[in-house]
CSV table of C-alpha atoms and ligand atoms in Angstrom, one decimal:
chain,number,residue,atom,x,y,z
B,1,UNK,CA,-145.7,-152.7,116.7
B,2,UNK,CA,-147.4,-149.2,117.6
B,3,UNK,CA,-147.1,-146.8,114.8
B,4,UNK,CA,-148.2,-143.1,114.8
B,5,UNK,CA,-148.7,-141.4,111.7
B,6,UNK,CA,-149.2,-138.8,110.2
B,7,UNK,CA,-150.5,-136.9,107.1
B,8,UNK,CA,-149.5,-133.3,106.1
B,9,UNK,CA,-149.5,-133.6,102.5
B,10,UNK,CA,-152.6,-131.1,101.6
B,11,UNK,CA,-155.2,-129.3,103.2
B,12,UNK,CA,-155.9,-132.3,106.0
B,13,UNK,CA,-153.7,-132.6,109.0
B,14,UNK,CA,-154.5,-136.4,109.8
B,15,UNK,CA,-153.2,-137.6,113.1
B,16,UNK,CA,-153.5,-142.2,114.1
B,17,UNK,CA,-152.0,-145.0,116.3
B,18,UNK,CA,-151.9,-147.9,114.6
B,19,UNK,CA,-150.9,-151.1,115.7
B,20,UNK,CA,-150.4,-154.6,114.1
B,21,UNK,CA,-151.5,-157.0,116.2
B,22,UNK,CA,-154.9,-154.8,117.6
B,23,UNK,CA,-155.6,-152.8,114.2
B,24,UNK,CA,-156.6,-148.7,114.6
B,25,UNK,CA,-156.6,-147.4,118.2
B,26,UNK,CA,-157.3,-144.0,117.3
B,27,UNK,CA,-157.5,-141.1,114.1
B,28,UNK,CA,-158.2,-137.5,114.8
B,29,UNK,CA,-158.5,-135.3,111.5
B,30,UNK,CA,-158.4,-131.3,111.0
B,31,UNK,CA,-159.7,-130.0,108.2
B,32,UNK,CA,-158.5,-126.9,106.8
B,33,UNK,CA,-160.9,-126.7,104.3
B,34,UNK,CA,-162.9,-123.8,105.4
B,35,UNK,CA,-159.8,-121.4,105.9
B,36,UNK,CA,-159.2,-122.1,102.0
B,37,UNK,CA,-162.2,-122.2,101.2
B,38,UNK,CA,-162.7,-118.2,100.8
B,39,UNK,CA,-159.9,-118.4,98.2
B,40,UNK,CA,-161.9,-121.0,95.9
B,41,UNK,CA,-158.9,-123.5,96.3
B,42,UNK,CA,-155.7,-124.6,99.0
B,43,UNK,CA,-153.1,-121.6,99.5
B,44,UNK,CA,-149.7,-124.1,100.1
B,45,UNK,CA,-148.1,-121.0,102.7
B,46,UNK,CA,-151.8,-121.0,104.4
B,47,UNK,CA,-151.8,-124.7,104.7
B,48,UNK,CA,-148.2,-125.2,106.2
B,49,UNK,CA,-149.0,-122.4,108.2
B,50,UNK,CA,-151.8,-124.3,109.7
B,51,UNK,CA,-149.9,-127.6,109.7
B,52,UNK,CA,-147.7,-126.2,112.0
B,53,UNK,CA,-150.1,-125.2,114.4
B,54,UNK,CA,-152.4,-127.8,114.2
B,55,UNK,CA,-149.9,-131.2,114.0
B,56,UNK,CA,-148.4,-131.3,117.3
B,57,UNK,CA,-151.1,-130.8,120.2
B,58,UNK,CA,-152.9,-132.4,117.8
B,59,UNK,CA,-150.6,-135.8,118.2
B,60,UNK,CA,-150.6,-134.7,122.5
B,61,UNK,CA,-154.6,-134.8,122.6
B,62,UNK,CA,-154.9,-137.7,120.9
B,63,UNK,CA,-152.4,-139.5,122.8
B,64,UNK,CA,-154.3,-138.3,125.8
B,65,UNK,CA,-157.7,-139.3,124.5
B,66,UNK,CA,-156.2,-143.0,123.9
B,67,UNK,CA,-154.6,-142.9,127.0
B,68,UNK,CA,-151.3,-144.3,125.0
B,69,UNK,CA,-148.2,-143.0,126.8
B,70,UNK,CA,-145.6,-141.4,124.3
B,71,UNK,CA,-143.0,-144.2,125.4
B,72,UNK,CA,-145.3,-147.2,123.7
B,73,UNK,CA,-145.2,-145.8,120.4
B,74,UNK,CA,-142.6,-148.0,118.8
B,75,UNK,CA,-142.1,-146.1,115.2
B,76,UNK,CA,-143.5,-142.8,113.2
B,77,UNK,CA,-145.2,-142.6,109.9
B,78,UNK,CA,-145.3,-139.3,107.9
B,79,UNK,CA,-146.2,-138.5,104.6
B,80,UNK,CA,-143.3,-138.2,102.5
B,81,UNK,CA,-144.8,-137.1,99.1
B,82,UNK,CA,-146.2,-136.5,96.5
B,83,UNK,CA,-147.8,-133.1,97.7
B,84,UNK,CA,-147.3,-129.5,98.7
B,85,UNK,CA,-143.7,-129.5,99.4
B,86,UNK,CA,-144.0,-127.0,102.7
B,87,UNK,CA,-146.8,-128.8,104.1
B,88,UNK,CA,-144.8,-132.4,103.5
B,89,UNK,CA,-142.1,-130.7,105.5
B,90,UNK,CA,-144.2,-130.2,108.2
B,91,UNK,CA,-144.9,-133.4,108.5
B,92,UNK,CA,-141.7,-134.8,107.6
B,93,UNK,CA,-139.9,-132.3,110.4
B,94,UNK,CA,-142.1,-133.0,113.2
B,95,UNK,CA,-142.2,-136.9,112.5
B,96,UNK,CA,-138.1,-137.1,112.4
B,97,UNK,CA,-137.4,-135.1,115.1
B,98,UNK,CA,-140.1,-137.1,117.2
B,99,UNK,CA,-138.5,-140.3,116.1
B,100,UNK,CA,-135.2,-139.1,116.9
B,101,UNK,CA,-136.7,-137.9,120.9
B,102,UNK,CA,-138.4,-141.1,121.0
B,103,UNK,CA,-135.5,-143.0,119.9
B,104,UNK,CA,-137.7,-144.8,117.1
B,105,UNK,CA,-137.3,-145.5,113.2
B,106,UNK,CA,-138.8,-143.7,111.3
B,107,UNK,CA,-140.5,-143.8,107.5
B,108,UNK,CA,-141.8,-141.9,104.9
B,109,UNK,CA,-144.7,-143.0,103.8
B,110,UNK,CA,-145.9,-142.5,99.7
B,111,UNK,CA,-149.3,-140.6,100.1
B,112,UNK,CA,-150.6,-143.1,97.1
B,113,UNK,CA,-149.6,-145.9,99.2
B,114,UNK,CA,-151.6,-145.0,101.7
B,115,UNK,CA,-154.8,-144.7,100.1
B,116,UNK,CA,-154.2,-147.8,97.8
B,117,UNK,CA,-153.7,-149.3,101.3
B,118,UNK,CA,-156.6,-147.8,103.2
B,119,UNK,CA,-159.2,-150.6,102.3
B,120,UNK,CA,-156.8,-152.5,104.4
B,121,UNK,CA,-158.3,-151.0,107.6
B,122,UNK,CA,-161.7,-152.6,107.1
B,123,UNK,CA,-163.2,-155.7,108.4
B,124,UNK,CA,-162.7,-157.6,105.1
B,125,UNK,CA,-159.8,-156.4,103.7
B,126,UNK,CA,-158.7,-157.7,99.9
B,127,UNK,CA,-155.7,-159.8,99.3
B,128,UNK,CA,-153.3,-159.1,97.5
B,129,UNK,CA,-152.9,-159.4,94.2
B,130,UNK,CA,-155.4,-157.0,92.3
B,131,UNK,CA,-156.2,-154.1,90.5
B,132,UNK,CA,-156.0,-150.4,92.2
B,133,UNK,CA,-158.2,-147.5,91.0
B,134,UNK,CA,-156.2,-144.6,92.3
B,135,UNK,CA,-158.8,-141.7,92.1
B,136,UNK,CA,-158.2,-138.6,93.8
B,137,UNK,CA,-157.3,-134.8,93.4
B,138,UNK,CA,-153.8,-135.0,92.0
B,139,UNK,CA,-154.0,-138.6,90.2
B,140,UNK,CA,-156.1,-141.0,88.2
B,141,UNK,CA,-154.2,-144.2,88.1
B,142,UNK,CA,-155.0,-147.8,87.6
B,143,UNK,CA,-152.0,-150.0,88.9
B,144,UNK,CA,-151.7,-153.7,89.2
B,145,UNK,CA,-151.0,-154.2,92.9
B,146,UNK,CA,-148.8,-158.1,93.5
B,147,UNK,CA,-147.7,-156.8,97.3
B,148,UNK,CA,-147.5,-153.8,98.9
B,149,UNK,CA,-144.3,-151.9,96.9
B,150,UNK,CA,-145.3,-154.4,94.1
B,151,UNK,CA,-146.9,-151.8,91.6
B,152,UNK,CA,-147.4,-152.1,87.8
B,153,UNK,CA,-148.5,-148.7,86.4
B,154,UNK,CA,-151.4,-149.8,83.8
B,155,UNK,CA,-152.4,-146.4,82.7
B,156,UNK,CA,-153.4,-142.6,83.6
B,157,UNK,CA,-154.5,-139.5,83.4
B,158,UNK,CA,-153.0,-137.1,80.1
B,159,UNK,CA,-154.2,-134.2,82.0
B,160,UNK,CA,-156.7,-133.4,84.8
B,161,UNK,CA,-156.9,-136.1,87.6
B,162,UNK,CA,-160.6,-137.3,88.3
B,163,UNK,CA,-160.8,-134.9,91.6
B,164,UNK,CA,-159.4,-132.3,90.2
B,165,UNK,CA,-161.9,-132.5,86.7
B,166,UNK,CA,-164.8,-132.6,89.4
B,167,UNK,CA,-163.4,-129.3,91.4
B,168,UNK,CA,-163.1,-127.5,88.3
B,169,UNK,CA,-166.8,-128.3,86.9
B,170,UNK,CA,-168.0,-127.4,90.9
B,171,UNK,CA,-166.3,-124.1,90.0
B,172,UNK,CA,-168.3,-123.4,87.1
B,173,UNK,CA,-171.3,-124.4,88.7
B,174,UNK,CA,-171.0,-121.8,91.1
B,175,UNK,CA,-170.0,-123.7,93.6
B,176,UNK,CA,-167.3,-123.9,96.2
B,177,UNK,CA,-164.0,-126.3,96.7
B,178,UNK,CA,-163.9,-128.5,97.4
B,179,UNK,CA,-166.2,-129.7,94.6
B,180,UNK,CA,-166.7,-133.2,94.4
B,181,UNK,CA,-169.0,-134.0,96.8
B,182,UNK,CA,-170.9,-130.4,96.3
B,183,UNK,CA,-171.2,-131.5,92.2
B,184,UNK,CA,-172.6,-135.2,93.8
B,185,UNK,CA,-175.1,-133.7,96.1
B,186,UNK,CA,-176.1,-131.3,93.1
B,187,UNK,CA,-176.5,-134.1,90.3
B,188,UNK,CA,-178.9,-135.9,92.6
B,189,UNK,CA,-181.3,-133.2,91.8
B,190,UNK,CA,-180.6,-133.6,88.1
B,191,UNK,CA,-182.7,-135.2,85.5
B,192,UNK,CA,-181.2,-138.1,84.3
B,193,UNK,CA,-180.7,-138.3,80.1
B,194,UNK,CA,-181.1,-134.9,79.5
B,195,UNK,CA,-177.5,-134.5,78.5
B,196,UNK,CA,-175.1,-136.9,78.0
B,197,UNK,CA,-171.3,-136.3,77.6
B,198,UNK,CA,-168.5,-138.1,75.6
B,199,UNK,CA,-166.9,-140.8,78.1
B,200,UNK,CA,-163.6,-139.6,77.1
B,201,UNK,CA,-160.6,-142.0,75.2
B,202,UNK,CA,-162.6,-145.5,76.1
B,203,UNK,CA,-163.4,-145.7,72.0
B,204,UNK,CA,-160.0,-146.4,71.9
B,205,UNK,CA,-157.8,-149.5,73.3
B,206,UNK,CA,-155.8,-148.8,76.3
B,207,UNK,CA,-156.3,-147.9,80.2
B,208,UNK,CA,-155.0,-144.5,80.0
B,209,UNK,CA,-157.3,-141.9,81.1
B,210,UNK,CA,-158.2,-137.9,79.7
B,211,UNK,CA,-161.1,-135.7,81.7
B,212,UNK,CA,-160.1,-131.8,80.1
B,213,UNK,CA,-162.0,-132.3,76.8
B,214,UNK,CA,-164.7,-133.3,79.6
B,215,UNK,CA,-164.2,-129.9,81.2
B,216,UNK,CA,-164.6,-128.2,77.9
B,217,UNK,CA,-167.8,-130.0,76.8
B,218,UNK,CA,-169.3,-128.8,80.2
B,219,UNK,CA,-167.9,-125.5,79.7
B,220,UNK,CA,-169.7,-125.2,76.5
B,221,UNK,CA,-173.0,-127.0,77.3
B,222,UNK,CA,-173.4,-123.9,80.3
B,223,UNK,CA,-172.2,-121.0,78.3
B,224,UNK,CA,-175.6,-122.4,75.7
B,225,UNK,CA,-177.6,-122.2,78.5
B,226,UNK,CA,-176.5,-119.0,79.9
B,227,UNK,CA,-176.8,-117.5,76.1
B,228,UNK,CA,-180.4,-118.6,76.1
B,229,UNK,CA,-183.1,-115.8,76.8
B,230,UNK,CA,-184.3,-117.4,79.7
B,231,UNK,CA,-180.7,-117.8,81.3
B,232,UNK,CA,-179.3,-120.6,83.4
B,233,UNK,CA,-181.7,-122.0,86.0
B,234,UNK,CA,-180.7,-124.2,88.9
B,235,UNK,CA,-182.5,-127.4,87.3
B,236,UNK,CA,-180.3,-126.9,84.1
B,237,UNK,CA,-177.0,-126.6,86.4
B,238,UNK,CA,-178.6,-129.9,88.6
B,239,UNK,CA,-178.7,-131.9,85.0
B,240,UNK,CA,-174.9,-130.8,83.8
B,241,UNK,CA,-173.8,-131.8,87.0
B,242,UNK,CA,-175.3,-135.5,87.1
B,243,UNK,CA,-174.5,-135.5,83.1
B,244,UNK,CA,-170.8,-134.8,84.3
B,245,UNK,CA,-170.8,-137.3,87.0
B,246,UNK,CA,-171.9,-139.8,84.7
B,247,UNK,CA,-169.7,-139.6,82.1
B,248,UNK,CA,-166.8,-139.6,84.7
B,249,UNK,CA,-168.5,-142.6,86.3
B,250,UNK,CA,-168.8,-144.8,83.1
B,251,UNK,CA,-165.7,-143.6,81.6
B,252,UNK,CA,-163.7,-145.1,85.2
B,253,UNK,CA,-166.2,-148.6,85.0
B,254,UNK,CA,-165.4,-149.1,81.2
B,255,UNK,CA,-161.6,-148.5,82.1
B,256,UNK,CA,-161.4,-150.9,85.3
B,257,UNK,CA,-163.5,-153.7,83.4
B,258,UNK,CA,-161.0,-153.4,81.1
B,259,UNK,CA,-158.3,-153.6,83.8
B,260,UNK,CA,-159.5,-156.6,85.2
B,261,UNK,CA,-159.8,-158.5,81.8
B,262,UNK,CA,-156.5,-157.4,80.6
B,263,UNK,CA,-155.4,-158.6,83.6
B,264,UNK,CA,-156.6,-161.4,84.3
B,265,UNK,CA,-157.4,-160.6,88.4
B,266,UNK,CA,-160.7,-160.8,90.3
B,267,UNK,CA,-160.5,-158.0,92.7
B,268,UNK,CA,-160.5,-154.4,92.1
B,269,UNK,CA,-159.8,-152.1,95.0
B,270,UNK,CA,-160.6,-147.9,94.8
B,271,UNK,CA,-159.2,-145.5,96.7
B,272,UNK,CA,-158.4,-141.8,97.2
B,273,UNK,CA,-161.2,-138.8,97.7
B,274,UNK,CA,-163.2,-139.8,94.3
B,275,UNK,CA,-163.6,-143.2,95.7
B,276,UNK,CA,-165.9,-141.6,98.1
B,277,UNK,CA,-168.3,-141.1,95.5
B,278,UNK,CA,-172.0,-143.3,95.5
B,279,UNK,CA,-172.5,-143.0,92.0
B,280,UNK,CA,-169.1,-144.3,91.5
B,281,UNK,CA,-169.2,-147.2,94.0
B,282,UNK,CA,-172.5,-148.3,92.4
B,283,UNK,CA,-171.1,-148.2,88.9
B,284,UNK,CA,-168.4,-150.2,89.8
B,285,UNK,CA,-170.0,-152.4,92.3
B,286,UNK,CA,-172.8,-153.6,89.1
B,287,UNK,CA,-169.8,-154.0,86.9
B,288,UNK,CA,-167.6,-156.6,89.4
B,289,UNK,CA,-171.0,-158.6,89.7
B,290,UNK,CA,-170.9,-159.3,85.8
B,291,UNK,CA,-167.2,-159.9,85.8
B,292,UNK,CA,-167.9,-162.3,88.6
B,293,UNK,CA,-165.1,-160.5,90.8
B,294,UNK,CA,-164.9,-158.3,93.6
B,295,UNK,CA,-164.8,-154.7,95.0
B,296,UNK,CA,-163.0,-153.2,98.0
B,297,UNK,CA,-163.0,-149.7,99.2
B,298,UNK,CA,-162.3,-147.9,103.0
B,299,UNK,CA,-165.3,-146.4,104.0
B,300,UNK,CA,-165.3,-143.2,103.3
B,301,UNK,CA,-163.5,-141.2,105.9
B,302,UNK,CA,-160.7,-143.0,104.9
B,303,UNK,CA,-161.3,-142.5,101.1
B,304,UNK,CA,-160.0,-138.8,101.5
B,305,UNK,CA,-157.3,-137.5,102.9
B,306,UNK,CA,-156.1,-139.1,106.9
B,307,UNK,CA,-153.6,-140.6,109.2
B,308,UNK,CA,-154.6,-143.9,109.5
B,309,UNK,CA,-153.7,-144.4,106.3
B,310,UNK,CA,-150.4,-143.5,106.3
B,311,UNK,CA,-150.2,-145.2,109.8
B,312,UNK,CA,-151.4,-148.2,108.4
B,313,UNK,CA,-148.7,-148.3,105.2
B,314,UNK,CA,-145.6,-147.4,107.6
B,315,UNK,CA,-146.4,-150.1,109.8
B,316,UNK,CA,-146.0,-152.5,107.4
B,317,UNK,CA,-142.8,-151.2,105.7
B,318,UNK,CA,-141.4,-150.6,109.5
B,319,UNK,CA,-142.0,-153.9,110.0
B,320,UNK,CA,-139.9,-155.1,106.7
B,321,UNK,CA,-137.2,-153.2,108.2
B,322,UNK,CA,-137.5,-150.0,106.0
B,323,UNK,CA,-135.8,-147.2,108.1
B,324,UNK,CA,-135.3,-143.4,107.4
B,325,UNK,CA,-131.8,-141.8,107.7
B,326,UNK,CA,-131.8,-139.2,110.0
B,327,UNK,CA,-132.1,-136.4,106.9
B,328,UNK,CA,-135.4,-134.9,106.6
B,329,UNK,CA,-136.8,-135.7,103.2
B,330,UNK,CA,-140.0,-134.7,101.3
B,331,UNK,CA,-140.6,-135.1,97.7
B,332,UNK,CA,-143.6,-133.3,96.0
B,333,UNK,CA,-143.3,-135.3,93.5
B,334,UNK,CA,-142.4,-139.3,93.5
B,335,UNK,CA,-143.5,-142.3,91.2
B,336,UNK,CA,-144.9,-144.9,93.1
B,337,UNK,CA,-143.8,-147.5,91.3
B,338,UNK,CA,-139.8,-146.3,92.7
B,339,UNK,CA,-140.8,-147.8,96.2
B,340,UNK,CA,-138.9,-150.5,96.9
B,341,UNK,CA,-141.2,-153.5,97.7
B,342,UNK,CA,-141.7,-155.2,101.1
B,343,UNK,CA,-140.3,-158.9,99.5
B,344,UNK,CA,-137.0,-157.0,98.7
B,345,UNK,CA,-136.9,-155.4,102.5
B,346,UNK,CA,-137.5,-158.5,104.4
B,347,UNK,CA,-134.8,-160.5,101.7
B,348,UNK,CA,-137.7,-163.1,101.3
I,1,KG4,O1,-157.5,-138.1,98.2
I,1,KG4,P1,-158.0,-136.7,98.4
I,1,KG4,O2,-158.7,-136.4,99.7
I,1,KG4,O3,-156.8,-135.7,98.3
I,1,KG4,C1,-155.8,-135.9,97.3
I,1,KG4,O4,-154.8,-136.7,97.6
I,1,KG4,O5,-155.9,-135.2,96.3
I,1,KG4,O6,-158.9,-136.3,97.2
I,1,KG4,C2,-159.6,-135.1,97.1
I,1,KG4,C3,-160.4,-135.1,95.8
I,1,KG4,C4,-161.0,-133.7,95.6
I,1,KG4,O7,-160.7,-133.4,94.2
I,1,KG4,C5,-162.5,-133.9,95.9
I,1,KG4,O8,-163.3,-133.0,95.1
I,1,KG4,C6,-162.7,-135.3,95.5
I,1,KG4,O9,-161.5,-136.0,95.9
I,1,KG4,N1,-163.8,-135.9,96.1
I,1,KG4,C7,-164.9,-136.4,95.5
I,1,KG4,C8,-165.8,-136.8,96.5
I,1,KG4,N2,-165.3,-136.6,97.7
I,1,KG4,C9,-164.0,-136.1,97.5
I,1,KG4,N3,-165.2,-136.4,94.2
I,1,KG4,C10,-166.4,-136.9,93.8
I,1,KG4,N4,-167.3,-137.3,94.7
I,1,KG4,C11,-167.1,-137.3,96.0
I,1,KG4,N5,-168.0,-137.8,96.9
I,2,ZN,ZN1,-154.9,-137.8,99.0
């Protein structure tokens, strides 16, 4: 089955083909980042804007470049939610009414699904069950995954998702969204034990997550340094950043070690933007070896925002059978564990 899908969800218009039996024939990805970018952060009416423009001779070139005729493509993919409701309904608009001309199914695909799914596109992908580390702008989340639709919420964020904590510190660094990789990059300059931050809420038993008292600290720890007479200098904002990154880092490691004990599993699989993240993927990579298990992530174009993704997920739920009515639907906000699982499609 050829699947195209798409993603609309944010401030990425992710276009991909693929298919089950020969994998990912093609991804194309627009980036709006640096029309948002003078704002300090994503405009949703700017974004949809753009969506519109961007998503369909997007879908023709790519088509084009993979020399795939329109009439192969045997189902559509879009990104249902959670997100920006205008910019879903971009998606969810142009992926219907494409269906519908094609005389396909259709499905909306959970954007959190897709990147829990995305370490399925590599060459050695993890099998099921195992624990997800959902880590992107909008969610921290650490779910027990038994099948795909199969999700066991095991704890979250009380406030600030992982991205977003790391966007707001860029911010007060000086520098521009979006800020997780720019706060990376600047806390390899940074001298390591000169500060060190509370690893928030893993004193405590549990697997929920809390990065705005995190936030604070750094806010404090910059407005000493700006109050002293020689002022801020770039080394000082170089070791906040890697003291920041750190305690985000360990506070995520202790948290999925604990996952996997409590648990009982030997895989733990990352994905969404923060996954991207070195630091992050070392941390975690040190810890699986002493837990004698094992990590999975995509690589990291497919750790942030993209089609394939979502291409990916709505194959395998087309497959099961799932099938959108012909209403378009788009739901900025959706739990994921209300997504019915494949077993219960397919009746097995
Ligand atoms: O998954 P994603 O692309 O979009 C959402 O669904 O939110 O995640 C974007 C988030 C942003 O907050 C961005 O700053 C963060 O992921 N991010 C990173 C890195 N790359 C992206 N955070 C830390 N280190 C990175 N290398
Ligand atoms: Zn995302």
């Amino acid at each position: 089955m050829m699947v195209l899908g798409l993603e609309t969800s944010c401030d990425e218009t992710g276009i991909a083909i693929y298919d089950s039996e020969r994998g990912l024939l093609g991804d194309a990805l627009y980036s709006q980042v640096d029309m948002h970018a003078v704002y300090g952060g994503v405009i949703p009416e700017l974004a949809s804007r753009d969506h519109i423009r961007k998503t369909l001779p997007m879908i023709r070139q790519l088509l084009a470049d993979k020399n795939i005729a329109a009439t192969s493509i045997d189902g559509i993919a879009y990104t249902a939610g959670p997100g920006l409701i205008g910019a879903l309904l971009v998606g969810a608009a142009l992926g219907r009414s494409l269906a519908m001309a094609w005389n396909v199914p259709a499905v909306g695909v959970h954007h959190m699904e897709g990147h829990l799914l995305a370490p399925m596109l590599e060459a050695n992908p993890p099998e099921f069950p195992f624990v997800a580390l959902l880590v992107s702008g909008g969610h921290t989340q650490l779910v027990a995954v038994k099948g795909i639709g199969e999700y066991t919420l095991l704890g979250e964020s009380l406030d600030d998702a992982a991205g977003e904590a790391f966007d707001k510190v860029a911010k007060m660094l000086g520098l521009n969204y979006p800020g997780g990789p720019r706060v990376a990059a600047l806390a390899t300059q940074g001298t390591p034990g000169r500060f060190v931050f509370p690893r928030p809420m893993t004193n405590r038993p549990g697997l929920d997550f809390s990065f705005s008292g995190l936030k604070t600290f750094v806010r404090n720890t910059l407005a000493d340094l700006e109050g002293a007479p020689e002022g801020i200098s770039e080394q000082d904002k170089a070791d906040v950043a890697l003291a920041f990154e750190e305690a985000v880092v360990q506070t995520l490691v202790i948290k999925c070690r604990r996952a996997l004990q409590d648990s009982g599993l030997r895989r733990l699989i990352i994905a969404g933007g923060v996954s991207a993240n070195t630091r992050l993927r070392a941390g975690l990579e040190a810890m699986v070896q002493a837990q004698r298990s094992q990590l999975f992530y995509a690589q990291p174009r497919f750790c942030t925002d993209n089609g394939a993704m979502i291409a990916y997920a709505g194959c395998q739920r087309l497959l099961a059978g799932q099938r959108e009515g012909l209403a378009i639907n788009a739901r900025p906000r959706w739990p994921m564990d209300t997504l019915p699982s494949l077993k219960s499609l397919s009746g097995v």
